[in-house]
Amino acid sequence: MPYEKFVDRHIGPRDHELKLMLNELGVNTMDELIAQTVPSDIRIGEMKLTPAMTERAYFKHIKELAAKNKVFNTYIGMGYYDTITPSVILRNVLENPAWYTSYTPYQAEISQGRLEALLNFQTMVAELTGMELANASLLDEGTAAAEAMIMLNNAKGRKKKQAVKFFVDEQVWPQTLDVLITRSEPLGIELVVGDFCEVTLDDTYFGVLVQYPNSDGVVLDYKEFTDKCHDVGVRVAVASDLMALTLLEAPGDWGADVVLGSSQRFGIPMGYGGPAAAFFATKEEFKRNMPGRIIGITKDAQGNQALRMALQTREQHIKRERATSNICTAQALLATMAGMYATYHGPEGIKLIANRIHTIASFLSNSLIEMGYCQANKTYFDTLRIVLPAHVKREDIEWFSVDLEMNFRYFDNGDVGISIDETTNLEDINWILEVFAKAANFQKPEVKDFPEIKAYTGQFKRTTEFMKQEVFNRYRSETEMARYIKRMERKDISLLNSMISLGSCTMKLNAATEMLPLSWIEFNGLHPFIPKNQALGYHEMIEELRRDLSEITGFADMSMQPNSGAAGEYAGLMVIREYHIRRGDKHRNIVLIPSSAHGTNPASGVMAGMKVVVTPCDENGNVDVEALREKAIEHKDDLAACMITYPSTHGVFEVEIREICNIIHQNGGQVYMDGANMNAQVGLTNPGFIGADVCHLNLHKTFAIPHGGGGPGVGPIGVAKHLVECLPSHPVINNGHVGIHAVSSAPWGSALVQTITYGYIKMLGADGLKKATEVAILNANYIAHHTKDTYGVLYKGAQGRVGHELILECRGVKATSGITESDIAKRLMDYGFHAPTLSFPVHGTLMIEPTESESKYELDRFIKTLNTIYAEIKEVENGEVDKEDNVLKNAPHTDLVISADEWNHSYPRSKAAFPLPWLKESKFWVPVGRVDDAYGDRNLVCTCDPIESYM
Ligand SMILES: *Cc1c(COP(=O)(O)O)cnc(C)c1O
C-alpha cells in the first residue's frame, strides 16, 4: 500500500524528487550529501527505538494508553480546576491548524487575528485584576510568581538597593513556593516565608507575595497589609484566581503592584499539569520591566488601526546579558483560548459561573456542618477546608471517595479540602455528600434540586463592573462566535497557507494524528496531583518518551518539567550549578557564551546567577576556538559552563565541536548544548556523543508540537549520568527526581502536549527520524543552491554545505538599492509567504529553515518568489523604478489599497498584488499595511477600546 508509512506523509518531497534535488546539488546519494555536511567523527550508529507504527496502529495504541487513565471527579484545586471548554472554541481553535500552527506574531501584518485574540486576553486580565497593563501570558503560575519577584527586585530603585528580602506568605500553593525557592537563590534574593499577619517589614525587604484566595481557600483582607508595605517602600505581588475575581474586589483596587496567576479554569483542560496560560498584570510604571510579550495598538502606513507586539526592545531576552527575564515562548494558544472563553461567556456569563461555583460550595459547607463536620474557611470562594470530627477517619473518606471515583485534597493535619469548579452538578453534590455521610455514619440527605444560585454577598464583594468592551458583549450565539473566530483566523498566515521558513524555529508538520489525543478527556481531564495509579497511561507514555528522548540525545535521563526552551536552558544551568555545589565548587559561576547565541542563552545564564562572558566568532561564523580556549583558561577556577548551539545558529556543523567540549571540560566546566537545532542532528549525531553534559530540546520545534502563535512550548532537558541526581524534583508529587527544587508548577510540566511528541517518535521510528533530518538538510541545501547566485548564502561548512538552515545575505542589496531585509520580509507577504527569521543571528540578513515537511513544489514556489523579489530589488538598484515608490517599500499591499479609487504609484496594481501567476488562483490578502511600531510605543495602549468607540 503506498503511503501507509507515516514517514511518507511527514516528509515533503517524494523519493524521485529527492533524487532530482540531490543531483542538482551535484551528489548521487543522500549519504554523500550528509557526509559533506556532518563531520564524520561525530556520526552515530542506528538509534534503538521501537519500530515505526502506521497512523492507524498508533491511533489504536494511544487509545489503549488513554484507557489506562482514570477520569475521576477531582476536587483537589490547588491551582487546577476542571472546566468546560466551549465546543466552538475546542473545534475552531484548539483543533484548528490555522490557530495552532501559526508562529509568534513578530510579523504583525499577517498576524492581526491572533494579535486581536491576545489583546482580548490582556484586556480581560487587566479588567478582572483591576490593573493597568497585562501581558499576553507566561508559562505557569509558579514561574509567573517568580517573574513578579524578579521584576520587583529589578525595579526596586536606588533607595532600596540594599533590600534583598522577599516575603512569601505561607498560604501560597506549595508548588509556587518551591519554584520561588529555585528562582530566588541564585539571584541572592532572600526568601522569608511566614504569616503575613505577623511579619515585620522593614527596609531590608523589596517585595511580598500573598495569595487571594489563599491556599486554604480563605479570602483575606490584604488592604491594610498592602498599605503597610507601601509605607516602607515594599511592593506587593498577589497570586490570584480570575474566576474568583469576578466576585471579589480586584487587587488593583486595593493597591497591588502585580497580580498574577493561572487562566487555566477559563476553558483550558487540566491536561495532567498543562499547558495553560499564566497571566501577569501590573501598573503602567513597570511597563519596561514587565516580563513576556505585550500586544499593543498602533497604526499602519495608511493610518488605520493595527496591532503589534509593543515595546519589543523591552522584550527581555533581546537584552541578552542585561536581561531581567528569559521568557521567549509563552502560552499564546492557551491565552487565546482563555480570552475566547471570556468573549463567549461575557461578564454576566462568567459571573454566573462563578456564583454557581460559590453557591455549590456554600451549600456543601452547610450540609457538611449539619452532618457534624466543621468547615474551617470563613470567607471563601470555591474551596472548603473540612475538619473531621473525632469519630470520622480520614482513611474512610479517602476509601469511599476513590470508590465513587472522586479525589479530594488531603492536608497534612488530616483536614480534607474540596474545591468546586464549573463542571460540578447536582449528581456530583450528591456523591460528595454520600462520601462524607458514609464516613460519619450519617443518613445522607437526598438533594433533589440544584441549590438556587445566589449572587455572592460575602466579604470583599466586588462592586466594580468589568469587561464592558463590545468584544465581550457581542458574541453569545455559537454562530456569532464561530464567525468571529473565523474572521480573526482569516487575517493570519499559518502553515495552512504556505511554508513558514523561520530559521531556528523549525516550523514543520504538526500531524493531525499527533494532535487528536489532546481532545480526549482521558488525557486532558486529569489533575496533576491525583494518585499515580489513576494516570497509568500517562506514566507509560512519559516513561517511554523519556527513554526515547534519552536515546535520541545520547543522555542518561530527561526532565520533562521545563515549559519552554528558555525554561529548559534555565533548568539545565541550575542542574550544572547544583552539580558544582554538591562537589564543593560553589564558586563556579562563569558561563561562556559565543556571540552568535540566541538571546535566551545569556538571559538564562543571568537568571541562574551566572556571570556571562561572551566569546567571539570568526569571519566564517564559527566559534573562535582559540579565543574560547583563552577565556576558558582565564576563568578556569570559576568556570561553570559553556553554552553552545549545534549546528551553530549560523546553520553550520562546526568541525571543532569536540575540541570545544574538551576545552570546557579540561577547565572544570560543563557543556550545555542549546538543542533548538536538534532537527539537524536526530539520527545522525547527538549531544551526548559529541560530548555535551546537558541539552534542552524544543519539543515545539524539532518534535512536532505546534507553535500555537507563541506557545505552548515544552523544553525538556537531557543530562549525562553524573547530573541525573540534580534533576528538578516536585514538592507535591514525587516525580522520581531528587535534585534541585521545581522549575515549573507541575511535576512533569505540560504533560498533555507531550503526547504529540510521543506520536511523532512512535510513528517515524529510528529510520523515519533519521530520514527527516536528512531531508531537512537537503531542503536547506536545495534553497541555498538556488539563491547563491542572487542574494548569496552567508556561511557554509567546511565542504560548502549548510546544515538544516541557511542565512540569506541581504546586506549587499541594501547598500546598493536601499532595500532592507525588512522590506523583503514585507514584500514576501504580498506573495502569500511568512518572512524567514529577520536579522538573527546576523543583522541585515534573513535565516531560512525549510524543514523536511516542505515538498519540492513548495520549495520551488518559495525560491521563485525570493528570486522574483530579487529582480524587483535589481530594478530599484538600476534606477528602473523609484527608490521610494516601489513595490518593496510600499509592501505589503492591502486589498483596500489595491482596490482604492485612487492609485498614484509608479507601478501598476497588478504588479503589486499579482506578481506571479499562482497568486491569481490563491491570494492571501494582508489585512493591514506596514505597521508603525514607533507610533504605538509612544502611545502605549494595550487593552481593547471601551464600548463607545465601536458604536
Ligand atoms: C527558540 C530558541 C530558543 C528559545 O526557546 P523558547 O522555547 O522560545 O524559549 C533558544 N535557543 C535557540 C537557538 C532557539 O532557536
PDB file of N, CA and C in Angstrom, residues 14 56 94 101 196 200 277 305 337 380 528 550 576 599 624 674 695 805:
ATOM      1  N   ARG A  14       8.834  13.649  -2.616  1.00  0.00           N
ATOM      2  CA  ARG A  14       8.748  12.213  -2.937  1.00  0.00           C
ATOM      3  C   ARG A  14      10.166  11.693  -3.214  1.00  0.00           C
ATOM      4  N   ARG A  56      -2.653   4.407  11.718  1.00  0.00           N
ATOM      5  CA  ARG A  56      -3.762   3.626  12.243  1.00  0.00           C
ATOM      6  C   ARG A  56      -3.338   2.832  13.480  1.00  0.00           C
ATOM      7  N   LEU A  94      -8.554  25.079  19.236  1.00  0.00           N
ATOM      8  CA  LEU A  94      -7.604  24.034  19.665  1.00  0.00           C
ATOM      9  C   LEU A  94      -7.403  22.972  18.581  1.00  0.00           C
ATOM     10  N   THR A 101      -0.921  26.221  14.259  1.00  0.00           N
ATOM     11  CA  THR A 101       0.370  26.158  13.547  1.00  0.00           C
ATOM     12  C   THR A 101       0.973  27.528  13.278  1.00  0.00           C
ATOM     13  N   PHE A 196       1.619  36.475  56.956  1.00  0.00           N
ATOM     14  CA  PHE A 196       1.676  37.912  56.620  1.00  0.00           C
ATOM     15  C   PHE A 196       1.178  38.787  57.769  1.00  0.00           C
ATOM     16  N   THR A 200       7.199  41.569  60.290  1.00  0.00           N
ATOM     17  CA  THR A 200       7.515  42.987  60.390  1.00  0.00           C
ATOM     18  C   THR A 200       8.388  43.340  59.195  1.00  0.00           C
ATOM     19  N   ALA A 277      -2.237  29.038  30.281  1.00  0.00           N
ATOM     20  CA  ALA A 277      -1.567  30.338  30.263  1.00  0.00           C
ATOM     21  C   ALA A 277      -1.569  30.966  31.647  1.00  0.00           C
ATOM     22  N   GLN A 305      -6.029  51.505  12.165  1.00  0.00           N
ATOM     23  CA  GLN A 305      -5.622  50.821  13.393  1.00  0.00           C
ATOM     24  C   GLN A 305      -5.029  49.450  13.080  1.00  0.00           C
ATOM     25  N   MET A 337      -7.280  30.975  23.855  1.00  0.00           N
ATOM     26  CA  MET A 337      -8.484  30.223  24.223  1.00  0.00           C
ATOM     27  C   MET A 337      -9.157  30.805  25.468  1.00  0.00           C
ATOM     28  N   TYR A 380     -14.843  32.412  51.794  1.00  0.00           N
ATOM     29  CA  TYR A 380     -14.232  31.580  50.762  1.00  0.00           C
ATOM     30  C   TYR A 380     -14.961  31.811  49.452  1.00  0.00           C
ATOM     31  N   PRO A 528      -3.041  17.251  37.894  1.00  0.00           N
ATOM     32  CA  PRO A 528      -1.660  16.783  38.063  1.00  0.00           C
ATOM     33  C   PRO A 528      -1.350  16.163  39.420  1.00  0.00           C
ATOM     34  N   SER A 550      16.054  10.177  25.593  1.00  0.00           N
ATOM     35  CA  SER A 550      17.407   9.906  26.095  1.00  0.00           C
ATOM     36  C   SER A 550      18.234   9.213  25.008  1.00  0.00           C
ATOM     37  N   ILE A 576      23.536  22.191  36.423  1.00  0.00           N
ATOM     38  CA  ILE A 576      25.003  22.298  36.403  1.00  0.00           C
ATOM     39  C   ILE A 576      25.504  22.991  37.671  1.00  0.00           C
ATOM     40  N   GLY A 599      19.397  34.955  22.143  1.00  0.00           N
ATOM     41  CA  GLY A 599      19.340  35.855  23.289  1.00  0.00           C
ATOM     42  C   GLY A 599      18.914  35.205  24.589  1.00  0.00           C
ATOM     43  N   ASP A 624      35.166  31.040  17.582  1.00  0.00           N
ATOM     44  CA  ASP A 624      36.620  31.225  17.531  1.00  0.00           C
ATOM     45  C   ASP A 624      37.232  30.367  18.640  1.00  0.00           C
ATOM     46  N   ASP A 674      22.471  23.984  23.455  1.00  0.00           N
ATOM     47  CA  ASP A 674      21.145  24.505  23.123  1.00  0.00           C
ATOM     48  C   ASP A 674      20.607  23.628  21.997  1.00  0.00           C
ATOM     49  N   CYS A 695      21.460  19.158  27.603  1.00  0.00           N
ATOM     50  CA  CYS A 695      20.901  19.755  26.393  1.00  0.00           C
ATOM     51  C   CYS A 695      19.403  19.908  26.599  1.00  0.00           C
ATOM     52  N   GLU A 805      19.580  24.873   7.958  1.00  0.00           N
ATOM     53  CA  GLU A 805      19.111  26.238   7.720  1.00  0.00           C
ATOM     54  C   GLU A 805      20.220  27.021   7.055  1.00  0.00           C
TER      55      GLU A 805
END
